[in-house]
Short mmCIF file of C-alpha atoms and ligand atoms in Angstrom, two decimals:
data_model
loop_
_atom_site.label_atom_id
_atom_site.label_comp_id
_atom_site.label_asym_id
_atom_site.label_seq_id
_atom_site.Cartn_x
_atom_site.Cartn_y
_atom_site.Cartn_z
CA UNK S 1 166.46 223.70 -130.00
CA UNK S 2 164.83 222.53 -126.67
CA UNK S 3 161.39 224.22 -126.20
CA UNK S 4 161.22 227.21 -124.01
CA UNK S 5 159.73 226.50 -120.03
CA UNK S 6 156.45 228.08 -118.91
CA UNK S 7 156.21 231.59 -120.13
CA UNK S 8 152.78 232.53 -117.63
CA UNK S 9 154.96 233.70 -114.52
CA UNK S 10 152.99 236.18 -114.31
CA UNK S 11 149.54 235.58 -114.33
CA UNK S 12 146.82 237.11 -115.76
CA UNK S 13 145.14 239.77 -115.65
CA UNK S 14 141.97 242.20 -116.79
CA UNK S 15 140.75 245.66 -116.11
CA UNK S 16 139.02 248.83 -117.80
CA UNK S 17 135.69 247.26 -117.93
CA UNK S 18 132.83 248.89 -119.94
CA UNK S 19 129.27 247.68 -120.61
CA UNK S 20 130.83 245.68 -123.98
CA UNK S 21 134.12 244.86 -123.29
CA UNK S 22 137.30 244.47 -121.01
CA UNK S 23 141.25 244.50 -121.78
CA UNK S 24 142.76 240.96 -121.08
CA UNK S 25 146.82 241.00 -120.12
CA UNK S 26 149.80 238.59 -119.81
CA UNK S 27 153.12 239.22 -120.32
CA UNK S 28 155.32 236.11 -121.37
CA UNK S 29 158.41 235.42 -119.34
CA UNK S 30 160.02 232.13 -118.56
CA UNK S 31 162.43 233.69 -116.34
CA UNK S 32 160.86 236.44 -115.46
CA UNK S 33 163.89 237.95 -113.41
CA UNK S 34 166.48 237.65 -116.13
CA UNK S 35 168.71 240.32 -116.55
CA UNK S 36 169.83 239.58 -120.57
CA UNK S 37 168.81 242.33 -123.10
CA UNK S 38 165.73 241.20 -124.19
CA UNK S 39 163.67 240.90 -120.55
CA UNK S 40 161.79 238.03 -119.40
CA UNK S 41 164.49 234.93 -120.49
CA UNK S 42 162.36 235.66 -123.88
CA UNK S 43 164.36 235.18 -127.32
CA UNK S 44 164.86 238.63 -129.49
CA UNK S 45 161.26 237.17 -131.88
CA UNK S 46 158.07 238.21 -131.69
CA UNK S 47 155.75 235.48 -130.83
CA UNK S 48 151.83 234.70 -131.17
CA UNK S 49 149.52 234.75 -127.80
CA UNK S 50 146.24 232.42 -128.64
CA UNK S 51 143.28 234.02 -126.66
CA UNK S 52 139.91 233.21 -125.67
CA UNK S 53 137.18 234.50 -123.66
CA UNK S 54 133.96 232.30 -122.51
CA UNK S 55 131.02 231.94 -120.94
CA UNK S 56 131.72 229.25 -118.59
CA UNK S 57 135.24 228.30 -116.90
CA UNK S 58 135.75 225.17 -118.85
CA UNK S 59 135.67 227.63 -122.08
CA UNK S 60 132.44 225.30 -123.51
CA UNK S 61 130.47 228.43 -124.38
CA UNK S 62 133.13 230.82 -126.38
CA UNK S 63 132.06 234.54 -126.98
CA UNK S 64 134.92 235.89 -128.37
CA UNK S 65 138.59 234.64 -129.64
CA UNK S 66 141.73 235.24 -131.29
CA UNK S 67 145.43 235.83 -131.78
CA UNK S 68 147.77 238.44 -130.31
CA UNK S 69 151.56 239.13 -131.36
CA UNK S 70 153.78 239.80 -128.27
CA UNK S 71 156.91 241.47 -129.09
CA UNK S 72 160.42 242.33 -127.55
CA UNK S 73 159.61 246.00 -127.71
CA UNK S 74 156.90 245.68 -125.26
CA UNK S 75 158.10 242.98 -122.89
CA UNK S 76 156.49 240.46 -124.87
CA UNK S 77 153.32 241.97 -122.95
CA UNK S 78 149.90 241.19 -124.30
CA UNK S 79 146.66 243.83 -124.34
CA UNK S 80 143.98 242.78 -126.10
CA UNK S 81 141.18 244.97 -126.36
CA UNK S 82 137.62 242.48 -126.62
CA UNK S 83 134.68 244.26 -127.40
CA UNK S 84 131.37 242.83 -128.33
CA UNK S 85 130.42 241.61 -124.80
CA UNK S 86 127.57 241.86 -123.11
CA UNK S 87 127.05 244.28 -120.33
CA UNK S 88 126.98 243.36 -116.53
CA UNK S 89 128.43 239.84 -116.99
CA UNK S 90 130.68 237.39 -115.92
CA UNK S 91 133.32 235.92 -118.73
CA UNK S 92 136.38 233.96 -118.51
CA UNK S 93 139.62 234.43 -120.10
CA UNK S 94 142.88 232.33 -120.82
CA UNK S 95 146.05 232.59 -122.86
CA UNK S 96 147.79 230.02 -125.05
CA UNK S 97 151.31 229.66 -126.92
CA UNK S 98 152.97 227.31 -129.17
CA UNK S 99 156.42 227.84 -130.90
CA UNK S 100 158.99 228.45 -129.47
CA UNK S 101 157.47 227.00 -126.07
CA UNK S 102 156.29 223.66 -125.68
CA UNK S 103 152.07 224.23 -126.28
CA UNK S 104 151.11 225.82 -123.02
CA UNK S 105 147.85 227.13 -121.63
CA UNK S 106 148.06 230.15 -118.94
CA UNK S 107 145.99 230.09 -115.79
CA UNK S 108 142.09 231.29 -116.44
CA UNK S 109 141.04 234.73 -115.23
CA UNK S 110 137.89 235.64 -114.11
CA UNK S 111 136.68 238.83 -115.40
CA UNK S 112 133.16 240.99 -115.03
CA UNK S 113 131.88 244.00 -117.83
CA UNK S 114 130.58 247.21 -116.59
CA UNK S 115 126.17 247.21 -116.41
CA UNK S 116 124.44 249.06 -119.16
CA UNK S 117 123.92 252.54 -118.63
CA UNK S 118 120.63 252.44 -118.13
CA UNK S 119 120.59 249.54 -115.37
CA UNK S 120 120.50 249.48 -111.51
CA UNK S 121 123.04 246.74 -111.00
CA UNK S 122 124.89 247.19 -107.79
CA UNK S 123 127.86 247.45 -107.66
CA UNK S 124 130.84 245.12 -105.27
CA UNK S 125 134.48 246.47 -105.22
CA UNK S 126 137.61 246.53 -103.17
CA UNK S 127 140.26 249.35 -102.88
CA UNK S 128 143.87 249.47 -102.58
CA UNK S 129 146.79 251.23 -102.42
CA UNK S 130 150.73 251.06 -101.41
CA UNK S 131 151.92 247.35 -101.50
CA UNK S 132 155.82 247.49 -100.84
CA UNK S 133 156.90 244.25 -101.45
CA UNK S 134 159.80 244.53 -99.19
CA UNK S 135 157.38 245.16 -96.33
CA UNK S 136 155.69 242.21 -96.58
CA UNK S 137 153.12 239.55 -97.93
CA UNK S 138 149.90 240.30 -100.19
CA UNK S 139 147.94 238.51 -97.66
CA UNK S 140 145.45 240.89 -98.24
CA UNK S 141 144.91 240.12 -101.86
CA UNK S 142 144.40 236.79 -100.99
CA UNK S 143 141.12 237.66 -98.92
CA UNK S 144 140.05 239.94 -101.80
CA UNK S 145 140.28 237.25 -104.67
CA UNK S 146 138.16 234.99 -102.58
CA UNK S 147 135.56 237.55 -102.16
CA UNK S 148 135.37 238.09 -105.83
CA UNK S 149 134.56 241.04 -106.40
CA UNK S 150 132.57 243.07 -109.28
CA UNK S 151 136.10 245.23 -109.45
CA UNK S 152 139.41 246.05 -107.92
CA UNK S 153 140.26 250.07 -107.65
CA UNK S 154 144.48 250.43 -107.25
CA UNK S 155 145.18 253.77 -106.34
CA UNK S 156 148.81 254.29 -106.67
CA UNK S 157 151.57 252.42 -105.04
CA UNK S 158 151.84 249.68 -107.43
CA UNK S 159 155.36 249.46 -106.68
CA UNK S 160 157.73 251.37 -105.29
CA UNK S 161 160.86 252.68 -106.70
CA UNK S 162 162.94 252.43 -103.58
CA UNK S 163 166.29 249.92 -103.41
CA UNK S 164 167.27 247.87 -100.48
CA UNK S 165 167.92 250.77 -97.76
CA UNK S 166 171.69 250.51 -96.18
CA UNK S 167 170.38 249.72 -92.86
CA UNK S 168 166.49 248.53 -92.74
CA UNK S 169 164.76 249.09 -89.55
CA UNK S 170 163.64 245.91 -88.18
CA UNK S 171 160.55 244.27 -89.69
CA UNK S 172 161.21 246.71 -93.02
CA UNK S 173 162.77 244.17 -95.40
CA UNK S 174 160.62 241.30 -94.53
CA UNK S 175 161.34 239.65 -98.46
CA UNK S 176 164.16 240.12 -101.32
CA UNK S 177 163.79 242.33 -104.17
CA UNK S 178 164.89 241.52 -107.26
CA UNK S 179 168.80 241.89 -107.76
CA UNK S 180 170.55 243.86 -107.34
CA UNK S 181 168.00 245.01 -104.98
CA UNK S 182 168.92 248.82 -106.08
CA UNK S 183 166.80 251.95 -106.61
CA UNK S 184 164.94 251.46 -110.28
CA UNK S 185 166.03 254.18 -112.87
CA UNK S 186 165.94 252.24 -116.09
CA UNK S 187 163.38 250.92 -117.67
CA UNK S 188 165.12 247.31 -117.72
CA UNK S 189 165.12 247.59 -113.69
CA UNK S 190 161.28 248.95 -113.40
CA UNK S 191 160.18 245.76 -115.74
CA UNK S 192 162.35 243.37 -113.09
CA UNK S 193 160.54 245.41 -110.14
CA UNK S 194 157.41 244.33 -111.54
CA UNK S 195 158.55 241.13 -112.65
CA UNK S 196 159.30 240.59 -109.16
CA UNK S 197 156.46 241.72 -107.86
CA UNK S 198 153.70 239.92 -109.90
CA UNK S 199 155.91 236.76 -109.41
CA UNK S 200 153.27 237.37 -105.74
CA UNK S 201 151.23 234.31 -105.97
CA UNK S 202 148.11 236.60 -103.84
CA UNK S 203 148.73 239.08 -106.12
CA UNK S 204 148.11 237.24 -109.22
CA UNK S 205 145.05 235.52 -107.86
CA UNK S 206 143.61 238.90 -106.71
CA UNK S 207 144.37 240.00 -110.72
CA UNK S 208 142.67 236.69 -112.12
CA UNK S 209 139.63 237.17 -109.70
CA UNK S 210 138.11 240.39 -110.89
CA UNK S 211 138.88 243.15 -113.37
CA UNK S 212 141.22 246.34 -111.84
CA UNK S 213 141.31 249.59 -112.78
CA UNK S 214 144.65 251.36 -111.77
CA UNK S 215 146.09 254.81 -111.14
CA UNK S 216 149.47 255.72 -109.99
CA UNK S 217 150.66 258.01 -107.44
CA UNK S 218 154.52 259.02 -107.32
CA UNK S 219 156.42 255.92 -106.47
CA UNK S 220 155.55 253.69 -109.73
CA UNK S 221 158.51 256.58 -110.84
CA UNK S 222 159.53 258.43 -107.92
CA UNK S 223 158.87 259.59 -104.48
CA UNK S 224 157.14 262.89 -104.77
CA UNK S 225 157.67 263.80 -108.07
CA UNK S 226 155.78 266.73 -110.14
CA UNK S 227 154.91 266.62 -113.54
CA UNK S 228 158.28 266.74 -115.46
CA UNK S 229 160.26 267.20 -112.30
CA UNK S 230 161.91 264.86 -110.04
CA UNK S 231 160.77 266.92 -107.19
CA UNK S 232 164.91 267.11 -105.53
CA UNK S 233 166.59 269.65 -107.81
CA UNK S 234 168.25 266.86 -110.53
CA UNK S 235 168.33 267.36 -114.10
CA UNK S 236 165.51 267.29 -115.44
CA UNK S 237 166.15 266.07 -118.89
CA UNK S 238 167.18 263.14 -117.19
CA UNK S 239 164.61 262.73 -114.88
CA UNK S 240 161.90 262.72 -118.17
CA UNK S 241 163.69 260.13 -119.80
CA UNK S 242 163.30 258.05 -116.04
CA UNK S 243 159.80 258.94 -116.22
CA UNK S 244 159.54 257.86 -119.85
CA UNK S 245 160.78 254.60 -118.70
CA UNK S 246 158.65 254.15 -115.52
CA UNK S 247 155.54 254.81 -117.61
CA UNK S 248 156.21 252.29 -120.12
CA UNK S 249 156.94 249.55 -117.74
CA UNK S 250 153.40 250.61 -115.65
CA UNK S 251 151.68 250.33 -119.00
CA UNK S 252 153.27 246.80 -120.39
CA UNK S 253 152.36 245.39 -116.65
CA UNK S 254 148.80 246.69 -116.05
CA UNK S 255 145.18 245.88 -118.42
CA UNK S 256 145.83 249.78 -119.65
CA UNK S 257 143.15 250.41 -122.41
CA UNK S 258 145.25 253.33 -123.68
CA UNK S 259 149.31 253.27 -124.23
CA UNK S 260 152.26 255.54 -123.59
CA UNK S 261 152.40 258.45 -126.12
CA UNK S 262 156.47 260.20 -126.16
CA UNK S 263 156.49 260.76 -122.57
CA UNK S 264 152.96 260.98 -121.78
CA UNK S 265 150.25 258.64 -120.58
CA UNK S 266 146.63 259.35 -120.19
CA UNK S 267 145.32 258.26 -116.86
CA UNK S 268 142.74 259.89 -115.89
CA UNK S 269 139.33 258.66 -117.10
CA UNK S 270 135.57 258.56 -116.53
CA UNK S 271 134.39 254.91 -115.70
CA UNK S 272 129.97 254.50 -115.53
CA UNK S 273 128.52 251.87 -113.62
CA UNK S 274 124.79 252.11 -114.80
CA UNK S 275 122.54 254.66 -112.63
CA UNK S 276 124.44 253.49 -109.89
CA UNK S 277 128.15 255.10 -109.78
CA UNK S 278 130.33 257.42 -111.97
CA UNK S 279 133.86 256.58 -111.30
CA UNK S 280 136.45 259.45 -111.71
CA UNK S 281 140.04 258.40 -111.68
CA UNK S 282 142.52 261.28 -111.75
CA UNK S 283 146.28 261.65 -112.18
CA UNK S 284 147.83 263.39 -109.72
CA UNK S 285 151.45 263.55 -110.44
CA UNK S 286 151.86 263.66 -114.48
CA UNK S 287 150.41 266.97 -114.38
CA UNK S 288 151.36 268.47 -111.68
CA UNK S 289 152.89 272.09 -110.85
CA UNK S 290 153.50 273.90 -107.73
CA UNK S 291 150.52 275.38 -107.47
CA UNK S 292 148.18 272.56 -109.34
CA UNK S 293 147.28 269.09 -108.55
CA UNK S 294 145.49 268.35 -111.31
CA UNK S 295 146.74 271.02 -114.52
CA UNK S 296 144.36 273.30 -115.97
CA UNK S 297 142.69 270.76 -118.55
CA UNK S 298 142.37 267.55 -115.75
CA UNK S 299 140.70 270.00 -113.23
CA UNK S 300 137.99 271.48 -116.36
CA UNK S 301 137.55 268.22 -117.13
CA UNK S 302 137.07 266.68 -113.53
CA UNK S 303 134.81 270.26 -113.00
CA UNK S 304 132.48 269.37 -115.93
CA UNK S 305 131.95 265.42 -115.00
CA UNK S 306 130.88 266.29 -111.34
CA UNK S 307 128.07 268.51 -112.53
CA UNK S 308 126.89 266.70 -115.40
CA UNK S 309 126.83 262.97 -113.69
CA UNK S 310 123.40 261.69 -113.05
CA UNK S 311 124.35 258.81 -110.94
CA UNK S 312 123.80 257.52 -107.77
CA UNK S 313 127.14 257.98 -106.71
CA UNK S 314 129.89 260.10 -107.72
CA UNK S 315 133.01 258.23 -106.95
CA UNK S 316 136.55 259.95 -107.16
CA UNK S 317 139.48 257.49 -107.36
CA UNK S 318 142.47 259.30 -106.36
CA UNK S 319 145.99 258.73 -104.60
CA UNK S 320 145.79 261.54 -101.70
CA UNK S 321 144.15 262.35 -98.67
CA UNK S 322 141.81 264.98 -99.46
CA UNK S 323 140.34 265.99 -96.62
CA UNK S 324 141.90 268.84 -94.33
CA UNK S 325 144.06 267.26 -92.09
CA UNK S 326 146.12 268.67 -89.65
CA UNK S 327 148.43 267.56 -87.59
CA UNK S 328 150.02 268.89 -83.98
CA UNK S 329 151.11 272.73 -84.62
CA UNK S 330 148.80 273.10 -87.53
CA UNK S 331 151.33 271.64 -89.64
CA UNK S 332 150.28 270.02 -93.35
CA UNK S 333 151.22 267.51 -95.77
CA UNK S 334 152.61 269.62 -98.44
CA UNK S 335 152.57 267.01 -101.01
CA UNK S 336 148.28 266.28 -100.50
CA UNK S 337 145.45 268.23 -101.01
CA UNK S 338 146.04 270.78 -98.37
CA UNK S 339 149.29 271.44 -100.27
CA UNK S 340 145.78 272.76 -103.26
CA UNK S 341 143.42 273.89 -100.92
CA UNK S 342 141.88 275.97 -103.37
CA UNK S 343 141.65 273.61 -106.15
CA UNK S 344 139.96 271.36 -103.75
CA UNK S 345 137.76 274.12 -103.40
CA UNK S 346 136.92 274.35 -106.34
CA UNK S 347 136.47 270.46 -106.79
CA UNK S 348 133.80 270.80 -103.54
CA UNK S 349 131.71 273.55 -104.93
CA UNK S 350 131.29 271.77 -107.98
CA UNK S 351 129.61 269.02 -106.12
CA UNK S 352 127.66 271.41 -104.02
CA UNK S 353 126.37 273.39 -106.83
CA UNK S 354 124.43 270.62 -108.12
CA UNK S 355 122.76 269.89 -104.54
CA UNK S 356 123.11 266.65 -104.17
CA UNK S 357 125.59 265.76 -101.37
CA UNK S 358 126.32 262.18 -103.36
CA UNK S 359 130.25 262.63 -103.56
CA UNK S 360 132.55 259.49 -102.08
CA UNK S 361 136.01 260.18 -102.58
CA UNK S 362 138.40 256.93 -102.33
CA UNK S 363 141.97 257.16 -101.30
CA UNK S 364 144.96 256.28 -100.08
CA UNK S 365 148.85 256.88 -99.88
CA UNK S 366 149.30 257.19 -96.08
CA UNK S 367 149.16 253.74 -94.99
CA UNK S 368 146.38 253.67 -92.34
CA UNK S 369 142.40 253.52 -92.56
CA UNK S 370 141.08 257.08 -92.16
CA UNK S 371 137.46 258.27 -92.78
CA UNK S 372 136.27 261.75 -93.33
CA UNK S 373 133.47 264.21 -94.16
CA UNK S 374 133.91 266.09 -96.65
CA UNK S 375 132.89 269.74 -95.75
CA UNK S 376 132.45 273.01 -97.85
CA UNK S 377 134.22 274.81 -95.24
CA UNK S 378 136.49 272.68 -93.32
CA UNK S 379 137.52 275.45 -90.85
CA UNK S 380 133.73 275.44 -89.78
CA UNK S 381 132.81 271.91 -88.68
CA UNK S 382 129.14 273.18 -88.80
CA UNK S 383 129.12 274.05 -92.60
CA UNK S 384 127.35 271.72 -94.70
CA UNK S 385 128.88 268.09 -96.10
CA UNK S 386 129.15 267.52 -99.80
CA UNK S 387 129.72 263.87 -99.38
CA UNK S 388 132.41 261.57 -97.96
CA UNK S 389 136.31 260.54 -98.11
CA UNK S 390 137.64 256.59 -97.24
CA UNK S 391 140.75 256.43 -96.84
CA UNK S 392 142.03 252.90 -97.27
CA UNK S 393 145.27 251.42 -95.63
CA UNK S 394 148.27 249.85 -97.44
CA UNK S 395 148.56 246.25 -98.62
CA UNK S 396 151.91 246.11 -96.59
CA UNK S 397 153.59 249.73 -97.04
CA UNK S 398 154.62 250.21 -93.27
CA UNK S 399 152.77 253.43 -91.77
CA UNK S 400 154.19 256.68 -90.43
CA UNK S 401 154.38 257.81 -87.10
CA UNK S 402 151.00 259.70 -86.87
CA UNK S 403 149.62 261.72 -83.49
CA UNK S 404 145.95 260.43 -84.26
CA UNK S 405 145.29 262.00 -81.26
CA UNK S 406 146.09 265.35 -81.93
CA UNK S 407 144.90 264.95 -85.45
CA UNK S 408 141.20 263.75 -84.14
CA UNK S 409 140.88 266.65 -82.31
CA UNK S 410 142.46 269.40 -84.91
CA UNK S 411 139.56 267.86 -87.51
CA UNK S 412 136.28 267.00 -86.56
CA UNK S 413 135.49 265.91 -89.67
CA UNK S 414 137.52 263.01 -89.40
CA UNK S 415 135.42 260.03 -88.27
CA UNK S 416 137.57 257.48 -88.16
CA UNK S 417 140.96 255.85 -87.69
CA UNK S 418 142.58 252.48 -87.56
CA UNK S 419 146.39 251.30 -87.47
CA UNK S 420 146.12 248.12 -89.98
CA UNK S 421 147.62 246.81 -92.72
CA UNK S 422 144.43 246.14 -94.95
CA UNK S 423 141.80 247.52 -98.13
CA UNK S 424 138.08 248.83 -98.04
CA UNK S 425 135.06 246.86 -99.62
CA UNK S 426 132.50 248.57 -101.32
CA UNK S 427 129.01 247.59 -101.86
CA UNK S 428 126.60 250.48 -103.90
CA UNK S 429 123.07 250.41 -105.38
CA UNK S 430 120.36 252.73 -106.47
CA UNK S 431 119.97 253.61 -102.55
CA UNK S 432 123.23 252.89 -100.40
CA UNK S 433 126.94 253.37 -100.01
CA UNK S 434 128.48 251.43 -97.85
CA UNK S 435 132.20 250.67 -97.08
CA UNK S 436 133.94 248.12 -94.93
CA UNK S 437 137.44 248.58 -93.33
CA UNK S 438 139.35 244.76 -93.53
CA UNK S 439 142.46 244.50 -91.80
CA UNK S 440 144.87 241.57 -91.37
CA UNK S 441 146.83 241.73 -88.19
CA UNK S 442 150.39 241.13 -89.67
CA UNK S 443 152.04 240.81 -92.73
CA UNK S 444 155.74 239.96 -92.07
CA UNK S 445 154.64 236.12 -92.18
CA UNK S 446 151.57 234.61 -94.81
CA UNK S 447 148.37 233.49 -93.69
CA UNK S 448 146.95 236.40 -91.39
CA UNK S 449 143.03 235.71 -91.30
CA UNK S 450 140.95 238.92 -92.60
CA UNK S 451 138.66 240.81 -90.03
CA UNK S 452 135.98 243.74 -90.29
CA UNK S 453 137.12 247.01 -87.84
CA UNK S 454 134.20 249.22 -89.00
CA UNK S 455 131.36 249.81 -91.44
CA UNK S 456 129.84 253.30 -92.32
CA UNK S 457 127.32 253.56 -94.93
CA UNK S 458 126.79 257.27 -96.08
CA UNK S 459 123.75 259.21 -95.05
CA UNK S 460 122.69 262.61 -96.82
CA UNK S 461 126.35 263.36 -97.48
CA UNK S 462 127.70 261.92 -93.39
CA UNK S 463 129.27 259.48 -92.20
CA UNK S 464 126.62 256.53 -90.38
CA UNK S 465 128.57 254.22 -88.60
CA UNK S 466 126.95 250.78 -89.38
CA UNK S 467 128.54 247.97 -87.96
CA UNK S 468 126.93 244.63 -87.38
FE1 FE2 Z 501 152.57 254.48 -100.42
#
């Protein structure tokens, strides 16, 4: 039989560091669009996935090593867990695979372990959010590999569920998804939407420049979906078994450190970074009701990790604007946190009850840079600030129509808008926050150059605009 093609399609990938250790991923897939029964062009075996992890990027100095079994259940996806690291460091990573391929090496990834918990490192990361790969090119992740970064943040958007609309406004299907280009129910189609997306040649460097960690917001299963609902009346017996499927296919194409369990997958986590930072990811859709964000056990658990974190920082990773914002009319989003004003209430006292006004929420889902203060009373723009809210903008998602005007003036506490396509850089230590808004001025064509619109560092719980 002739030997199988190169199964690294894909790329690499890492996330979920810790002081000791990081999760590696690839997935093997010669052709990575195939539509047979077994995805990926792969035959129905399982297969063994060499691994190392080094030092150095010619692999002279190896700290850690071994063998992996990919299998057809799983989308011949690889996570291996390495452990035994040491903290704040940088390692390298590569795959390798014999039988039934011809012996092939996969592309080295670049990969960095959380600092000890008792050191000062600072701390370098970028934040995303929203890359519809109809709307465009990953330009942006091409400006983030190159800045290599400490860590990537995704917060939701990895995909999005959506088909090839009848009609697309102009500039709105700038590239092809995968055939048949249709809405993604199943989980064969989800595994070809990502297929098709990590094909992205920015994307994968942006994954083999830095570890990620990920949460998901609705449309990695569907638009504005709650809990076990699909959120527009269906059945929802149905609608579990989509979400089932959507939350396997996230798993088998992210560096997950946990896996799907029935229909349920634990997101939301607690991520140190020395003295420096705590970051708090939560899930806001798996759990969701109509009158929670978070469910009862998410928000005691969120509740307990704001007051007991000593760091620097408190970060919260999240999808959704949290902030008040209103728009023209005094009309809401109903599907953000004014949708759960008083959980965010809750959430804000929290922060103030322990007196220090450290709190940086991170954000996105709306598609434009935003910045914010975040206020214990946000009807009162004179009450006191527990800390701040970025807002990043998409990768490509095209924004709504939004009256920044009107909502400037209906929310003083809003700093800070701009209209780009672009992500937010990070840099943290012992003393500062600060966070820079990169835009790119287009994304229907490659090659945009990358360019600074503002810098705020944060300043006893306000906003300090700090630009060079
Ligand atoms: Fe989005």
């Amino acid at each position: 039989m002739a030997k199988l093609s190169n199964p690294f399609t894909l790329g690499v990938a890492s996330g979920e560091p810790l002081p000791d250790g990081v999760i590696i991923w690839t997935r093997l897939a010669p052709e990575p669009l195939s539509r047979a029964s077994v995805p990926g062009g792969m035959p129905n075996q399982n297969v063994k996935v060499r691994w190392q992890v080094a030092e150095d990027e010619r692999f002279t100095r190896i700290a850690a090593e071994g063998t992996a079994t990919a299998t057809p259940a799983h989308a011949h996806s690889v996570h291996v867990k390495v452990d035994g690291l040491r903290p704040g460091t940088e390692y390298f990573y590569r795959f390798r695979v014999g039988a039934p391929f011809a012996d092939t090496t996969s592309p080295v990834g670049r990969t960095r372990t959380a600092p000890a918990r008792d050191a000062d490192t600072p701390l370098r990361f970028a934040f995303v959010s929203c890359q519809r790969y109809e709307h465009g090119y990953y330009t942006v992740y091409r400006h983030i590999a190159q800045q290599r970064p400490d860590l990537v943040v995704h917060l939701g958007d990895y995909i999005y569920e959506y088909g090839k609309p009848a009609n697309p406004a102009p500039g709105r299907y700038v590239r092809k998804l995968e055939p048949p280009e249709a809405e993604c129910k199943t989980l064969p189609a989800y595994r070809n939407r990502y297929a098709r997306i990590k094909s992205d040649p920015d994307l994968q460097a942006a994954h083999a420049a830095a570890p990620w960690v990920t949460i998901w917001d609705d449309h990695e299963v569907k638009n504005d979906y709650a809990g076990k609902l699909p959120g527009d009346g269906s059945d929802p017996a149905a609608f579990l078994r989509r979400r089932t499927a959507a939350y396997q296919a996230y798993w088998e194409h992210l560096p997950l450190r946990v896996r799907p369990s029935g229909d349920a997958l634990q997101m939301y986590r607690w991520r140190p970074y020395g003295k420096v930072a705590d970051l708090l990811l939560l899930d806001s859709r798996q759990y969701r009701t109509k009158t929670s964000m978070l469910g009862a056990d998410q928000e005691r658990w969120l509740l307990t990790r704001l007051a007991e974190s000593q760091a620097r920082w408190r970060v919260v990773a999240e999808p959704l604007f949290f902030s008040r914002r209103l728009f023209a009319g005094n009309r809401t989003s109903a599907d953000a946190w004014d949708a759960f004003a008083a959980e965010r209430t809750r959430i804000v006292d929290a922060v103030r009850a322990s007196g220090r006004p450290n709190l940086v929420v991170i954000s996105g889902d709306v598609h434009n840079h935003w910045a914010a203060e975040v206020l214990t009373d946000f009807a009162d723009p004179a009450s006191p600030s527990v800390g701040v809210e970025f807002v990043g903008s998409s990768v490509t998602s095209a924004p709504p129509e939004t009256d920044v005007d009107a909502v400037l003036r209906l929310n003083p506490h809003i700093k800070f808008f701009d209209g780009h396509r672009g992500y937010v850089w990070c840099e943290a230590d012992g003393e500062s926050f600060t966070a820079e808004y990169r835009v790119v001025d287009h994304v229907d064509r490659p090659g945009a150059p990358v360019r600074t619109v503002a810098r705020f560092s944060v300043v006893d719980g306000r906003l300090k605009r700090a630009d060079a």
